Short mmCIF file of C-alpha atoms in Angstrom, two decimals:
data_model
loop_
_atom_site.label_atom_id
_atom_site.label_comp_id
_atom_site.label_asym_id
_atom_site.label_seq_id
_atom_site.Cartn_x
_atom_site.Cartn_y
_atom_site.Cartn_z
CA UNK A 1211 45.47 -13.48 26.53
CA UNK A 1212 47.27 -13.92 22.94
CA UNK A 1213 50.15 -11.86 21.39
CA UNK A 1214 49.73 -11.47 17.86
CA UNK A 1215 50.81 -9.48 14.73
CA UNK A 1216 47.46 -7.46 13.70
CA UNK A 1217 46.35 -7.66 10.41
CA UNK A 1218 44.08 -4.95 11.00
CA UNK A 1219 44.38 -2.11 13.27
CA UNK A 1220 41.69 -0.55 15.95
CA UNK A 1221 42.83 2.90 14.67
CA UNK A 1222 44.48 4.77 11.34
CA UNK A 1223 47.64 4.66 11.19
CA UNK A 1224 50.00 7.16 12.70
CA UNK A 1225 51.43 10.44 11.30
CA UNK A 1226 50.01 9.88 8.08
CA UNK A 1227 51.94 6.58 7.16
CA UNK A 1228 50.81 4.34 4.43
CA UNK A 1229 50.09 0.36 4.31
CA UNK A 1230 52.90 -1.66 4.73
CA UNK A 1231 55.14 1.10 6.20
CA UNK A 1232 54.07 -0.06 9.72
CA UNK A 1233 53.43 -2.92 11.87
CA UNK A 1234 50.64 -3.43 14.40
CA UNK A 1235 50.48 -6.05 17.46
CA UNK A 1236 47.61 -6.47 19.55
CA UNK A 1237 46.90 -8.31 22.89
CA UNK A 1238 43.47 -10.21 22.34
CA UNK A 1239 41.07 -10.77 25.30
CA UNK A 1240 38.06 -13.24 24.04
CA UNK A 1241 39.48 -13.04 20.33
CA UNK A 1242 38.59 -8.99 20.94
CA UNK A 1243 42.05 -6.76 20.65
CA UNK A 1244 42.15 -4.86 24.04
CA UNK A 1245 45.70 -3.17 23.11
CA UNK A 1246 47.91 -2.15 20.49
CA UNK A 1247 50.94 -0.87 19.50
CA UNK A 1248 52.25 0.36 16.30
CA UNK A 1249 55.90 -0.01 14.71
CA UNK A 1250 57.87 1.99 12.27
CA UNK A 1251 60.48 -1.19 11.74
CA UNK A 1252 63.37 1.61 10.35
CA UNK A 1253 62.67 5.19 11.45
CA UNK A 1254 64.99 8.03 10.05
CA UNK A 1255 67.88 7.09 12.28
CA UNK A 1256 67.51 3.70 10.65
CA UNK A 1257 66.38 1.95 14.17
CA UNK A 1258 62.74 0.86 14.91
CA UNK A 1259 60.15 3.30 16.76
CA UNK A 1260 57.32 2.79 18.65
CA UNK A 1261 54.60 5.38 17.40
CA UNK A 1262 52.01 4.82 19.20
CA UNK A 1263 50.63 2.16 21.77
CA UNK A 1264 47.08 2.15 23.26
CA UNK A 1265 44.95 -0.50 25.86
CA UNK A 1266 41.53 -0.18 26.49
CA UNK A 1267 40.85 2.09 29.55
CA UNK A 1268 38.97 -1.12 31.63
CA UNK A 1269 42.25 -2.76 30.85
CA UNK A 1270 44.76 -0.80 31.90
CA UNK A 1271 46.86 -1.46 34.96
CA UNK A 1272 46.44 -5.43 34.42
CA UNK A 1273 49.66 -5.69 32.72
CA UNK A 1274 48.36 -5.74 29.00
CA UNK A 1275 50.36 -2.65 28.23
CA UNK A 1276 53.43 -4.06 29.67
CA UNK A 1277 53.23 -7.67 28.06
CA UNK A 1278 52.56 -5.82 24.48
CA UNK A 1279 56.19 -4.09 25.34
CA UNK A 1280 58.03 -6.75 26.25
CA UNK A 1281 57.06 -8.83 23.21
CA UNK A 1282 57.85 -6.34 20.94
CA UNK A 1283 61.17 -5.61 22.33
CA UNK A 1284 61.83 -9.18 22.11
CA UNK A 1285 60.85 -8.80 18.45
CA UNK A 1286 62.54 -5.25 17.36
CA UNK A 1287 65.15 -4.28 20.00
CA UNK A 1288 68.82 -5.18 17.97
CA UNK A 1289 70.87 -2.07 19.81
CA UNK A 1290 68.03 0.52 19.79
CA UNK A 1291 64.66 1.60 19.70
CA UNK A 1292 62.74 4.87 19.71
CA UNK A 1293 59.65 5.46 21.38
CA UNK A 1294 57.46 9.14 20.55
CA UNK A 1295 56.32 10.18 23.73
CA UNK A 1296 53.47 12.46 24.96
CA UNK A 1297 53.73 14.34 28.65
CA UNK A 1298 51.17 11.67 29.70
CA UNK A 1299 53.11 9.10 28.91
CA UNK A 1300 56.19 9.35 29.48
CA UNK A 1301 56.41 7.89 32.99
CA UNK A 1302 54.83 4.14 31.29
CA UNK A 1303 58.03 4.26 29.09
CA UNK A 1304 60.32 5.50 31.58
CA UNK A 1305 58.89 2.46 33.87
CA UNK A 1306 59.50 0.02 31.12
CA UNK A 1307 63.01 1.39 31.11
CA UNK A 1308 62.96 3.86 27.93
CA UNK A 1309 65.97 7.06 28.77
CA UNK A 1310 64.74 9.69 27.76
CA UNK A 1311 66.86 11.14 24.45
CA UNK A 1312 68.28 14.82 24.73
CA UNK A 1313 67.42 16.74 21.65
CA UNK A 1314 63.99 15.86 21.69
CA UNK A 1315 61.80 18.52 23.81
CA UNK A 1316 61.36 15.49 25.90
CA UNK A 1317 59.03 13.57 24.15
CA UNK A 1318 61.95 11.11 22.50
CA UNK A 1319 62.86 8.27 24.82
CA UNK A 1320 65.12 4.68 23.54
CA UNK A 1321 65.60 1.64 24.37
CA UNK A 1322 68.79 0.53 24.58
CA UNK A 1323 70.32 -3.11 25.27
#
């Protein structure tokens, strides 16, 4: 397995943002990216936010998803991170212990050192 800051990403990016705006890492399986996640590095509360994150669905529950966290944590967590949610997802985040963020319908959870 290999960590690494994607220079190209499996998907578009999210919510209509442009080159350069966000970051991509992938986990590589067999030099084949098997998950990714995408970073806005200063959202509009000026703190990094997770927009989306995806693993392949023969991959998931191997710990991929949870190693592609961690690192970027490691990378982006100063005081604070943001993570968009979705219903679905919300326990994953919870589990890799995101609070969930009053205000937000629910679907805003942050990481917090």
């Amino acid at each position: 397995m290999i960590f690494q800051k994607a220079t190209k990403t499996m998907f578009k990016r999210s919510f209509g943002n442009k080159k350069g705006q966000t970051d991509f890492y992938q986990i590589l399986i067999d030099n084949k990216p098997v998950a990714e996640i995408e970073i806005k590095p200063i959202n509009k509360f000026g703190k990094p936010e997770i927009l989306s994150a995806f693993t392949e669905k023969y991959c998931r529950g191997r710990g991929e998803g949870q190693m592609l966290v961690k690192e970027v944590l490691d990378i982006y967590l100063q005081d604070e991170m943001w993570v968009l949610t979705t219903k679905e997802s919300k326990p994953f985040w919870i589990k890799m212990g995101a609070v969930e963020t009053e205000g937000f319908d629910g679907f805003m959870c942050k990481f917090s050192k």
